[in-house]
Coordinates of C-alpha atoms in Angstrom, one line a residue:
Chain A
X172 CA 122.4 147.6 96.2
X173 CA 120.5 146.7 99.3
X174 CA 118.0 144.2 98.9
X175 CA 114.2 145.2 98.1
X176 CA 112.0 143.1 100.9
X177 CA 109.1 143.1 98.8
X178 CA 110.9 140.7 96.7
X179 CA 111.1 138.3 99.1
X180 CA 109.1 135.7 100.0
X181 CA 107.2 135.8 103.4
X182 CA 108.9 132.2 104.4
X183 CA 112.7 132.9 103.5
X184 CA 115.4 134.0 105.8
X185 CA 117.6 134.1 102.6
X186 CA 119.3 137.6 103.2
X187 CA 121.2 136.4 106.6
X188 CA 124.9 137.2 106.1
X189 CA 126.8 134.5 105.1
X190 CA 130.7 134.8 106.4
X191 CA 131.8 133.2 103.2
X192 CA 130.0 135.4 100.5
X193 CA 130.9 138.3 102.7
X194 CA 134.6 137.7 102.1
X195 CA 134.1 136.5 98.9
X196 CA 132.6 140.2 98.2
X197 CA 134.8 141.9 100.5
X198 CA 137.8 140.9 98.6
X199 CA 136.1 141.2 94.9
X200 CA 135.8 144.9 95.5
X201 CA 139.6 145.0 96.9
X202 CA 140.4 144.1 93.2
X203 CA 138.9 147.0 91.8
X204 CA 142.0 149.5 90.3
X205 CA 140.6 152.3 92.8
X206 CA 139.8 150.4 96.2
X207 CA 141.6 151.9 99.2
X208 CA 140.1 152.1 102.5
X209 CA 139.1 155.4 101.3
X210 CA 137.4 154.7 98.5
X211 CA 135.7 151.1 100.7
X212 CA 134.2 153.8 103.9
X213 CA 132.8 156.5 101.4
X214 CA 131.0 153.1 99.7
X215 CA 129.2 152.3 102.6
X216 CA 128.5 155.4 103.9
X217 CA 126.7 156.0 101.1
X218 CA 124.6 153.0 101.9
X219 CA 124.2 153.0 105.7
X220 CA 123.5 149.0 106.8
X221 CA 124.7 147.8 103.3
X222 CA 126.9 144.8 103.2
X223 CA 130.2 143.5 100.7
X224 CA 127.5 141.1 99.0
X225 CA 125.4 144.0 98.6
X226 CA 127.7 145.4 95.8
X227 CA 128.8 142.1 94.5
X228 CA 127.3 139.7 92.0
X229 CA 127.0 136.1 93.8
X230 CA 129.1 134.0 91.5
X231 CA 131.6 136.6 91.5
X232 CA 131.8 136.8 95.3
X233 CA 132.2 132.6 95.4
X234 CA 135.0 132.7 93.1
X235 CA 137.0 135.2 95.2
X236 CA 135.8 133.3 98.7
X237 CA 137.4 130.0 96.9
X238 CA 140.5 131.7 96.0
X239 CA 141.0 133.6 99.4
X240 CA 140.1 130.2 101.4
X241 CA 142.9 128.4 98.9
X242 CA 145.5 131.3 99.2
X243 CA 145.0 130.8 103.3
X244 CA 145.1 127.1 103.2
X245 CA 148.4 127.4 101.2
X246 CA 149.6 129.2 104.1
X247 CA 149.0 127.0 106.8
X248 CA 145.5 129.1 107.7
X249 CA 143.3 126.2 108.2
X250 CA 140.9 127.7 111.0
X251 CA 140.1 131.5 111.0
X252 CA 137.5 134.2 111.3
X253 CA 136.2 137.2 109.8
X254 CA 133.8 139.8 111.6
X255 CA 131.7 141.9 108.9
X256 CA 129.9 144.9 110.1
X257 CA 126.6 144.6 110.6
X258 CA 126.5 141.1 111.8
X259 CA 127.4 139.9 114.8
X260 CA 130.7 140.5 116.8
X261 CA 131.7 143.1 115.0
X262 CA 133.8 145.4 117.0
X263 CA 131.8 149.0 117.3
X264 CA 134.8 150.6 118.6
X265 CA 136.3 150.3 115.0
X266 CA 133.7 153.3 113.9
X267 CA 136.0 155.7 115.5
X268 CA 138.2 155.3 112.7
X269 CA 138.4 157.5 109.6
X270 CA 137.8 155.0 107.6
X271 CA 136.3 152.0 109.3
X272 CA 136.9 148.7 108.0
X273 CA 134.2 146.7 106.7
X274 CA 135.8 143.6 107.4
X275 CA 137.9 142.1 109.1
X276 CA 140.1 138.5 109.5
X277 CA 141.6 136.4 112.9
X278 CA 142.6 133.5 113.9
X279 CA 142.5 133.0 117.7
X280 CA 140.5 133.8 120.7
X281 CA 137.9 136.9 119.9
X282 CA 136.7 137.0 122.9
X283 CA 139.9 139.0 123.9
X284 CA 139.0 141.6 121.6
X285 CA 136.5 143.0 123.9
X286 CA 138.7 143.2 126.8
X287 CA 140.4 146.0 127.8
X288 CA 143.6 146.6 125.2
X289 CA 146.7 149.2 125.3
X290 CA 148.6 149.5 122.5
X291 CA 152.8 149.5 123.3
X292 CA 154.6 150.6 120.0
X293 CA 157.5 151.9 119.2
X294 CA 160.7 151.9 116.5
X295 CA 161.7 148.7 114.5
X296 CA 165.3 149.3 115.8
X297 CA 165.3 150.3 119.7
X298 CA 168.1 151.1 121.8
X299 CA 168.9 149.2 124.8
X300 CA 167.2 151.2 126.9
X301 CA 163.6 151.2 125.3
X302 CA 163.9 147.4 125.1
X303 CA 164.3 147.0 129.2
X304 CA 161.5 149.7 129.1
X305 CA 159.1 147.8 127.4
X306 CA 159.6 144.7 129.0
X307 CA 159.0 146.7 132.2
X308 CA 156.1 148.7 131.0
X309 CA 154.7 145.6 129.4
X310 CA 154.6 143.6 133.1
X311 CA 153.1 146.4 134.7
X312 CA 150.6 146.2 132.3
X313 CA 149.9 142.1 132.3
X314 CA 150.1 142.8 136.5
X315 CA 146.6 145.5 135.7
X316 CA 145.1 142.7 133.8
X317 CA 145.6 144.8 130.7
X318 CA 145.7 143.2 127.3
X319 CA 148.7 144.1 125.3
X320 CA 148.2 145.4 121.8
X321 CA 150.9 145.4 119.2
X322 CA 151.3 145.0 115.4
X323 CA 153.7 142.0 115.5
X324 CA 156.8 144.3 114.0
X325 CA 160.2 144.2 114.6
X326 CA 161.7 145.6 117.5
X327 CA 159.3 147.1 120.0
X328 CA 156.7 145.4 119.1
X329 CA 158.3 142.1 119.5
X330 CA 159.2 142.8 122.7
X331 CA 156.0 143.6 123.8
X332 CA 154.2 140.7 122.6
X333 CA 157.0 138.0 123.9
X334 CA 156.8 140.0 127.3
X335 CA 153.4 139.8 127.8
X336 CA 153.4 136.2 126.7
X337 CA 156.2 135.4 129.3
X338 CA 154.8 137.1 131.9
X339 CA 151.5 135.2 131.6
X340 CA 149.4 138.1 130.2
X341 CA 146.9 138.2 127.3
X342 CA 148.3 139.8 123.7
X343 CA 147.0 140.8 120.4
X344 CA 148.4 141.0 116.8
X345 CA 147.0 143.2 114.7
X346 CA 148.8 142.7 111.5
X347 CA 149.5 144.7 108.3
X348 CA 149.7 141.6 106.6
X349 CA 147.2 139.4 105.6
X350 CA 146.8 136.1 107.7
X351 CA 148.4 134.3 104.8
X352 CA 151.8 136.2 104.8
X353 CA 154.1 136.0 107.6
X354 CA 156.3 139.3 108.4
X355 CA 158.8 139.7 109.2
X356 CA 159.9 136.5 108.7
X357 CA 161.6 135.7 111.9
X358 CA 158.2 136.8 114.0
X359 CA 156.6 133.7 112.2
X360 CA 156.8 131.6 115.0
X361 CA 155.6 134.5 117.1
X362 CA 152.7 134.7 114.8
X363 CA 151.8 131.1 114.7
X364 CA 151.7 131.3 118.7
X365 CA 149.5 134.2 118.9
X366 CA 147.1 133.1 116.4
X367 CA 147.3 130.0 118.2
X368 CA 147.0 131.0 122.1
X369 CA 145.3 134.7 121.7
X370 CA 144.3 136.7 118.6
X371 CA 145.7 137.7 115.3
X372 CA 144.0 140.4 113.4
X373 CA 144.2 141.7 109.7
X374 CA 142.6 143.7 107.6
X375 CA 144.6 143.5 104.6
X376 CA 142.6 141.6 101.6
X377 CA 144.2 138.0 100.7
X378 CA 143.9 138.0 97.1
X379 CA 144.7 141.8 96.5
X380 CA 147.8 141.2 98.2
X381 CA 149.1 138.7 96.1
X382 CA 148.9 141.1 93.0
X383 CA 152.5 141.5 91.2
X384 CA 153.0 145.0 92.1
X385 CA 154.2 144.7 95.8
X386 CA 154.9 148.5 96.8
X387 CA 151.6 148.9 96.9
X388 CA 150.9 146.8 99.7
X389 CA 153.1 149.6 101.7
X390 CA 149.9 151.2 102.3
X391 CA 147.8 148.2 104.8
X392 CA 150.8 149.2 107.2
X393 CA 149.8 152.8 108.1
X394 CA 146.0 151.6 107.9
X395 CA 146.9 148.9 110.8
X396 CA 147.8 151.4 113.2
X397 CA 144.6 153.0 112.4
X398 CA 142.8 150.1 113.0
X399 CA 145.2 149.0 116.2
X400 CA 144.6 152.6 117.8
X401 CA 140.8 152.2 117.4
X402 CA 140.4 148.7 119.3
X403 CA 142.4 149.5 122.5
X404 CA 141.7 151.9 124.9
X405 CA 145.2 153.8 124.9
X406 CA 148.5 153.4 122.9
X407 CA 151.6 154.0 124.4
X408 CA 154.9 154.8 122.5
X409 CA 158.5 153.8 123.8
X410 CA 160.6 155.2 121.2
X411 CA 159.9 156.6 117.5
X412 CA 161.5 158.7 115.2
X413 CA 160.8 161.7 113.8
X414 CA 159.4 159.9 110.6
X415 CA 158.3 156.6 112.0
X416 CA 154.9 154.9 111.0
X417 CA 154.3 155.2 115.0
X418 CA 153.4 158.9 114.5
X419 CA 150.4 157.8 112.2
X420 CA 148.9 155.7 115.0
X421 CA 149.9 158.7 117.5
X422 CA 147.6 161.0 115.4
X423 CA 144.8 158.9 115.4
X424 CA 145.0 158.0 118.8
X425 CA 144.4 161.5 119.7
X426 CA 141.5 161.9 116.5
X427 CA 140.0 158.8 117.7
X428 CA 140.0 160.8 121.5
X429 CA 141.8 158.1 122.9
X430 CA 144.9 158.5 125.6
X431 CA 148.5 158.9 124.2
X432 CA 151.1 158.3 126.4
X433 CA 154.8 159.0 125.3
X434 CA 157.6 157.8 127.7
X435 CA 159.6 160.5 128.7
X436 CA 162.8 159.9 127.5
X437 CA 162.0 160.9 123.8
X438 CA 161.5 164.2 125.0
X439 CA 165.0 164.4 126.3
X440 CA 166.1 163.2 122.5
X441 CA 167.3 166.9 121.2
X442 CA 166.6 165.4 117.6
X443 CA 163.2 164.5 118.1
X444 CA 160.3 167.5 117.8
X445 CA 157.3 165.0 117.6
X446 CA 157.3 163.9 121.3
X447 CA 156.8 168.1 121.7
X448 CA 153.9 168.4 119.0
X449 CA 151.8 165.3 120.6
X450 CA 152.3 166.8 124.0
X451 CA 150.9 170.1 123.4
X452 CA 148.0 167.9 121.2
X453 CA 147.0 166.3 124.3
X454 CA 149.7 163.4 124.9
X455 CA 150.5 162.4 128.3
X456 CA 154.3 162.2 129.2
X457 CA 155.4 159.4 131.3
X458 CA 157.9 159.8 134.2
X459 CA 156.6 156.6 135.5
X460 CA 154.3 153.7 135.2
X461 CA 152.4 155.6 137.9
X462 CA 151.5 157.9 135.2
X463 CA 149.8 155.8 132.8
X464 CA 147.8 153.9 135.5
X465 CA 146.6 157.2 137.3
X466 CA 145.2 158.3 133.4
X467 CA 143.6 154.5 132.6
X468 CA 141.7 155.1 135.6
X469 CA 139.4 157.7 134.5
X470 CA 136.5 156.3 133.0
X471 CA 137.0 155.8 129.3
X472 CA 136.1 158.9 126.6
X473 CA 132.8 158.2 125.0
X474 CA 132.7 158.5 121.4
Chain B
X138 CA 121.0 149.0 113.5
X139 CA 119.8 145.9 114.5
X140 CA 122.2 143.1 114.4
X141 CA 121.7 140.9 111.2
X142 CA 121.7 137.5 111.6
X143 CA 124.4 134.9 110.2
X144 CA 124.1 131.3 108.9
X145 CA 126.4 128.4 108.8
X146 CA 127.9 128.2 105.4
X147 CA 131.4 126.6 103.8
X148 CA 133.3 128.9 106.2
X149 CA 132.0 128.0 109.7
X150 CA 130.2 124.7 108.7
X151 CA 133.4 122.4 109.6
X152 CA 132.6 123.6 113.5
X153 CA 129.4 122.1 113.3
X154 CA 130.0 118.1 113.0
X155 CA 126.3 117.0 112.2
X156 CA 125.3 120.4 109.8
X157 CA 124.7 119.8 106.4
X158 CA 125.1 121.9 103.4
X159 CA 121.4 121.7 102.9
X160 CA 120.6 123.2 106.1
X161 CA 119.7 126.6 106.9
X162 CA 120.9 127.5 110.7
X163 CA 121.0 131.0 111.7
X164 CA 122.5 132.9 114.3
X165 CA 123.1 135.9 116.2
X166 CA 126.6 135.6 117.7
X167 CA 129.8 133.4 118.4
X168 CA 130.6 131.7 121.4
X169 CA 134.3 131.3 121.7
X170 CA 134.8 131.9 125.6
X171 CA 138.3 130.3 126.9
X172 CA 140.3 129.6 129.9
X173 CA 137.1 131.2 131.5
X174 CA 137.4 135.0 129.8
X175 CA 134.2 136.1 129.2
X176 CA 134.8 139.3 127.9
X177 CA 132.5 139.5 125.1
X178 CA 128.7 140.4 125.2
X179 CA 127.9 137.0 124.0
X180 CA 129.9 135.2 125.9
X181 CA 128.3 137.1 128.9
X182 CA 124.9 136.2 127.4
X183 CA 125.5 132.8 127.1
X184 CA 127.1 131.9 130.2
X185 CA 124.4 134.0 132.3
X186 CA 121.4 132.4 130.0
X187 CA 122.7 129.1 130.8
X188 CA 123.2 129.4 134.7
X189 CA 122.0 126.1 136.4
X190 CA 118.7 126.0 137.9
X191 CA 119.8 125.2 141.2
X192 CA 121.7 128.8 141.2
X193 CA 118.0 130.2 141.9
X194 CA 118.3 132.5 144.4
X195 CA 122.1 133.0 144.4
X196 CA 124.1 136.4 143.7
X197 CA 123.5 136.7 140.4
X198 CA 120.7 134.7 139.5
X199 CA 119.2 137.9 138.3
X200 CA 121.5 138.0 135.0
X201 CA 119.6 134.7 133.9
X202 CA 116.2 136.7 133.7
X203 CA 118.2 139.6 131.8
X204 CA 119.9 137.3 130.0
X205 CA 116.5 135.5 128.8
X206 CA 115.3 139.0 127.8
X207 CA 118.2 140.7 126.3
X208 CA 118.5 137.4 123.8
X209 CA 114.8 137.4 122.7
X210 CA 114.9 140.8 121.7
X211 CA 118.0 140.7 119.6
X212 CA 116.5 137.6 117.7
X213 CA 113.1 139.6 117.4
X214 CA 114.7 142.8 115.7
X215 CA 117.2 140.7 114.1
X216 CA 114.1 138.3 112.6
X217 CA 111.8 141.6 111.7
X218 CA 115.1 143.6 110.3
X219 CA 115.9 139.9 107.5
X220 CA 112.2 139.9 107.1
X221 CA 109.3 141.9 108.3
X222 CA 106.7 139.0 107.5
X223 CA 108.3 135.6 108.6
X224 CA 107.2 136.0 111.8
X225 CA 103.9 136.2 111.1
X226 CA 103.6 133.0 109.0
X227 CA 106.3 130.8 111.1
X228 CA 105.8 128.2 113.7
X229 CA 108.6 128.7 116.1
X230 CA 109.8 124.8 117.6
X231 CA 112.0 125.4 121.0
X232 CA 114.3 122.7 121.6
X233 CA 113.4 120.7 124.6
X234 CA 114.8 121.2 128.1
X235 CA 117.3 118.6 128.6
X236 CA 115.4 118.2 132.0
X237 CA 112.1 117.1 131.9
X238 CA 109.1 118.8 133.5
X239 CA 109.4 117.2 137.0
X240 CA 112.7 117.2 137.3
X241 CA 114.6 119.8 139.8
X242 CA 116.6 121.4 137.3
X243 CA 114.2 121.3 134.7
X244 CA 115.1 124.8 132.7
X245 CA 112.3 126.4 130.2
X246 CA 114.5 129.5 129.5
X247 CA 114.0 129.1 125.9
X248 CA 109.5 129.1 125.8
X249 CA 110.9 132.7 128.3
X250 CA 112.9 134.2 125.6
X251 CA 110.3 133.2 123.2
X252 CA 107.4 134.9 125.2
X253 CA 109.9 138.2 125.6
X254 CA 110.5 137.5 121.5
X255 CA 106.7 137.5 120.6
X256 CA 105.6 140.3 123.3
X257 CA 103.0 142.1 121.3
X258 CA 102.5 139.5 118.2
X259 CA 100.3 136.4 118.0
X260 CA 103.3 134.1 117.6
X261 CA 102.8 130.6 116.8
X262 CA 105.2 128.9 119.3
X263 CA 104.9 124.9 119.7
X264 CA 106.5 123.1 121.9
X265 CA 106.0 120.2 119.3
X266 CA 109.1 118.3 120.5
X267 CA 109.3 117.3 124.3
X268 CA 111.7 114.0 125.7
X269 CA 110.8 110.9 127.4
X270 CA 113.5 111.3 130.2
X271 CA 116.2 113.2 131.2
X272 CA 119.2 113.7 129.3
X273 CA 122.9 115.1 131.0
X274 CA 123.0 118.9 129.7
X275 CA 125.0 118.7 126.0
X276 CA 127.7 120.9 127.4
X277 CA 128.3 118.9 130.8
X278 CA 129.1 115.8 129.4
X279 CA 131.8 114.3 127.8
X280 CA 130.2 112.1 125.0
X281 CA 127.9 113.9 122.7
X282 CA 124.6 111.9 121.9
X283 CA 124.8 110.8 118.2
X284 CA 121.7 112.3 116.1
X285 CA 120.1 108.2 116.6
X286 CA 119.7 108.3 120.6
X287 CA 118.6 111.8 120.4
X288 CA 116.1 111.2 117.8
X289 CA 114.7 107.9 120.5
X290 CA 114.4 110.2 123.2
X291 CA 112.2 112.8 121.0
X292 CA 108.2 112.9 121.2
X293 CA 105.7 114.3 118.6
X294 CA 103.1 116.2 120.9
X295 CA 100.1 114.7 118.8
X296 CA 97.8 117.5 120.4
X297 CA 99.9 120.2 118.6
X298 CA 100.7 119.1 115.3
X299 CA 97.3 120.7 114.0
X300 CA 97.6 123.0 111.7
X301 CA 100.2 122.0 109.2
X302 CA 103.0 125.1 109.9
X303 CA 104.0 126.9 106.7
X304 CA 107.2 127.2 107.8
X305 CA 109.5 125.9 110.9
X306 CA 112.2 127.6 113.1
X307 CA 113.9 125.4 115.2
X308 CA 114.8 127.7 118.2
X309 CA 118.3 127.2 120.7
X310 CA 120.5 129.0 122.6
X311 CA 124.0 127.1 121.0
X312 CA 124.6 125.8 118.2
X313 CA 127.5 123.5 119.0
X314 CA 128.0 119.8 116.8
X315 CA 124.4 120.5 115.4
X316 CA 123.5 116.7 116.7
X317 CA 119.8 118.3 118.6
X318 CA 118.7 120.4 115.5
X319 CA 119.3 117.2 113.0
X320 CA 117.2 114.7 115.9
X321 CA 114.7 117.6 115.6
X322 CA 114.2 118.3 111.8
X323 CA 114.4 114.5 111.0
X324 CA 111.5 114.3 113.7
X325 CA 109.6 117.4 112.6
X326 CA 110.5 116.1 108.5
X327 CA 109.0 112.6 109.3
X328 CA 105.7 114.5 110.1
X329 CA 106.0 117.7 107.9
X330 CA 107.9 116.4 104.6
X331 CA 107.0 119.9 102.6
X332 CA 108.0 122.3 105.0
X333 CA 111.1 124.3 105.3
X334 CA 112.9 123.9 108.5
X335 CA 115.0 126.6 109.7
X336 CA 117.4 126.2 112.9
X337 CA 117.8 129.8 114.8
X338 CA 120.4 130.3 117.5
X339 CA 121.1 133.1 119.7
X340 CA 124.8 131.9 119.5
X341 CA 126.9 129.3 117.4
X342 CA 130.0 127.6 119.8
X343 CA 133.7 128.0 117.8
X344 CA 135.3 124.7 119.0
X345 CA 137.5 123.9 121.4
X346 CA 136.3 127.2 123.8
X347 CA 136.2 124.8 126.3
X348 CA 133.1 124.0 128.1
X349 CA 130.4 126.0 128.3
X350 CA 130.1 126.3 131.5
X351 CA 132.0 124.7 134.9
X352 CA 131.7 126.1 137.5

C-alpha cells in the first residue's frame, strides 16, 4: 500500500522510484494466477498515484528484477528501458486506453515516442496490391515527417517498417512480445535494427512469458494494438479480414477518439462487412493519400 | 500528479561511469535527444535550459527563462510530493558554473531555478562550491575531466560552511558520467563527514544521444 510519510524521516528521499524495483514488482504481480491487464488497471485505480513496489514486498521485487535482467541478457538485451507511470517520461497518452499499462519496456530512441506517430496495419498475408499500397502510403507519410507505427508482424507490418526505414523516415515497434523473444523469427533482424536505430516497445512481462503454458501468451497480442492505437495519433488499415486482430486496434482507435482511416479497396471486397461497420462508427475511407492528410490536419481530439 | 522523482539504481547505473552503488542521485527525466530530435518535453527542457549565453537576445532566448522556471517547479513539487519536510531541513549545493563570475558566458541558471524552486520558503541554498578558473562546458568537449582535476579546480567558500547542514542536495541540470557530483561530495565529505549527500537532477543523459547541444 502507498507509503505513510509520517514514517519517514525528514532527511530521506528514500521513496523515489527506482526503475529496477519497479520492474522487479511489475513482473512479481504478472505471476499472480489472475493478473491480466484487467485485473493490473482496476489495481491501480483503486490506488490513484500507487506504484508496482507499492504492492510488492522488496526482496520479492529484487528477485524478479534479477531474473527479468538475466532472462533479457540471455537474449542479447543488454541496454533497455522501462517507463513506469508516475515517474518521469511516462507516456500520458497511454491513459486513453481501457486498461492502461503500468509499465512499460524499450530499447531505442524514446524521444521518438513523443513525436507525431500513425499506425499502418494490416493482414499477416497481403495481396500484391496492399503491399505496393503500403509502401506508397508509408512514403507519403516519412515525406509529412510522420513517424510510422507498426507492431513488427508479418506482412503489412513488415512492409511498413522496412519502407519507412528505406525511405529515410523514423519507425516504431511496438511488440506483443517481450524484448527478450524475437517474432516472428525472420523479423529478428528487423527487430535488432529498430531497437537499434529507433524504438522497440513491449508491454508483455519477461518472466510471465516464459511460463510452460504458451497459449496463454496469445492474449499480449490483442493488448499491443491497444497500446499501439493509444500512442499515435491515427491508425490506418491496408487490408484486414473479417476476423483479423486489426479490428481490435480499429475499435479502440475509435474508443480512444482517435482517426481511423481504412483504404478504400476493402470496401470493394464483397466478403468483407467490417470496412462498412467502422465507416458508419466514424472511420474515414481513403480514395487517396489526399484523404488522410486533409484529416491529420485538424488539430488533434483532446481526451 | 506531480511527477515522482527517480534514482540511479542497478538498471540505469552502467550510464553513469563515475556513480557508485552507494550513492543516492535523483532525477526528474531522461535525456536521450539524437540526430537532433527533440521531440520530448525533456529534451526540450534541456536543450532550451542549456542555450549559450552569448544567444542573449536572440530568437528564442526567451525559452531559457521558461526553461529555468518550468524545471524548478517540477523539482519543487516533485521534492514536496517524496517528502513534505526535506526541504525544510536541506542545504541545497548548485554545482558551479563551468564559467566563472567574470567570464562572458558565465551562466547561473541553476541559483535561477533554485530561487523559482524556493519561491515562498526560506530555503537554505549555498553556493558552497565555486572554481578557480574556467572549465570548457562538460558537454562541448571531447575529454571528460576525471573526478581528480575536477576536484583541483573546486573551492570550499569558507564564509558559508557555517552551520553544519543536516542534510545536502547536490543540485544539476544533467546527470551524465556523474564525474562533477563525485568532485563535489568528495569536497563537500572532506568537510561534512556525517552528512548525507544527495545528487538531484532535473535530467539524467542515456548515452550515446549525442551531444547535448551543437549548434
Amino acid at each position: 500500500m502507498p507509503t505513510d510519510y509520517a514514517l519517514e524521516s525528514p532527511g530521506s528521499l528514500m521513496r523515489a522510484v527506482s526503475p529496477f524495483r519497479e520492474m522487479g514488482a511489475y513482473e512479481a504481480l504478472w505471476s499472480e494466477v489472475k493478473a491480466s491487464f484487467k485485473w493490473m488497471a482496476d489495481k491501480f485505480r483503486e490506488h490513484p498515484g500507487a506504484v508496482p513496489s507499492d504492492f510488492v514486498p522488496d526482496e520479492t521485487a529484487a528477485e524478479y528484477a534479477k531474473k527479468t535482467v538475466a532472462t533479457l541478457a540471455g537474449a542479447g538485451v543488454a541496454h533497455f528501458g522501462i517507463r513506469v507511470h508516475g515517474a518521469g517520461e511516462y507516456p500520458m497518452k497511454l491513459r486513453v486506453a481501457d486498461h492502461p499499462v503500468e509499465l512499460l519496456y524499450f530499447q531505442g530512441w524514446w524521444d521518438l515516442v513523443e513525436s507525431r506517430g500513425i499506425a499502418v496495419v494490416g493482414t499477416r498475408t497481403p495481396s500484391a496490391q496492399s503491399v505496393a499500397r503500403t509502401r506508397r502510403l508509408v512514403r507519403s507519410l516519412v515525406d509529412d515527417k510522420l513517424t510510422v507505427v507498426s507492431g513488427l508482424a508479418k506482412g503489412i507490418d513488415t512492409i511498413a517498417h522496412l519502407t519507412a526505414i528505406e525511405h529515410g523516415g523514423r519507425t516504431i515497434a511496438v511488440i506483443g512480445t517481450p524484448l527478450s523473444v524475437r517474432y516472428p523469427k525472420e523479423n529478428s533482424e528487423l527487430q535488432e535494427q529498430v531497437a537499434k536505430d529507433f524504438l522497440v516497445i513491449s508491454q508483455v512481462p519477461v518472466v510471465r512469458y516464459d511460463r510452460p503454458n504458451p497459449t496463454e501468451n496469445r492474449i499480449f497480442f490483442p493488448e499491443r494494438n491497444i497500446t499501439m492505437s493509444a500512442l499515435t495519433e491515427a491508425t490506418i488499415i491496408v487490408e484486414a479480414g473479417e476476423t483479423s486482430g486489426t479490428l481490435i486496434q480499429a475499435r479502440h482507435a475509435l474508443k480512444q477518439k482517435k482517426k481511423l482511416f481504412i483504404l478504400e479497396s476493402n470496401f470493394h471486397n464483397p466478403s468483407l462487412k467490417w470496412p462498412h461497420r467502422f465507416e458508419q462508427m466514424g472511420a474515414i475511407r481513403v480514395r487517396g493519400y489526399e484523404d488522410i492528410q486533409k484529416h491529420l490536419a485538424d488539430p488533434p481530439l483532446q481526451d | 500528479m506531480p511527477i515522482r522523482l527517480s534514482k540511479i539504481d542497478d538498471l540505469t547505473r552502467p550510464d553513469h561511469t563515475f556513480i557508485e552503488a552507494a550513492d543516492e542521485c535523483l532525477y526528474l527525466g531522461e535525456y536521450t535527444a539524437r540526430k537532433g530530435y527533440q521531440f520530448s518535453d525533456t529534451n526540450n527542457l534541456i536543450f532550451n535550459l542549456k542555450k549559450p549565453m552569448d544567444r542573449r537576445g536572440q530568437p528564442g532566448w526567451n525559452y531559457k527563462r521558461r526553461a529555468v522556471e518550468k524545471a524548478g517547479r517540477q523539482l519543487r513539487e516533485a521534492l514536496d510530493a517524496l517528502n513534505p519536510k526535506w526541504l525544510s531541513i536541506a542545504t541545497l549545493v548548485p554545482m558551479p558554473p563551468s564559467k566563472v563570475k567574470s567570464d562572458p558566458m558565465y551562466d547561473d541558471r541553476l541559483m535561477q531555478m533554485l530561487q523559482v524552486l524556493g519561491t515562498g520558503l526560506q530555503l537554505d541554498i549555498r553556493e558552497i562550491i565555486s572554481q578557480r578558473e574556467s572549465t570548457e562546458a562538460a558537454h562541448s568537449t571531447e575529454v571528460r575531466p576525471r573526478v581528480d582535476e575536477l576536484c583541483d579546480n573546486y573551492v570550499i567558500e569558507e564564509s558559508l560552511v557555517d552551520p553544519a547542514p543536516r542534510v545536502i542536495g547536490v543540485i544539476d541540470d544533467v546527470l551524465t558520467t556523474g564525474s562533477h557530483f563525485k568532485a563535489a561530495q568528495r569536497l563537500l565529505r572532506s568537510r561534512f563527514p556525517a552528512v548525507n549527500i544527495y545528487g538531484i537532477f532535473v535530467a539524467r543523459r542515456v548515452p550515446d544521444s549525442g551531444d547535448i547541444i551543437n549548434f
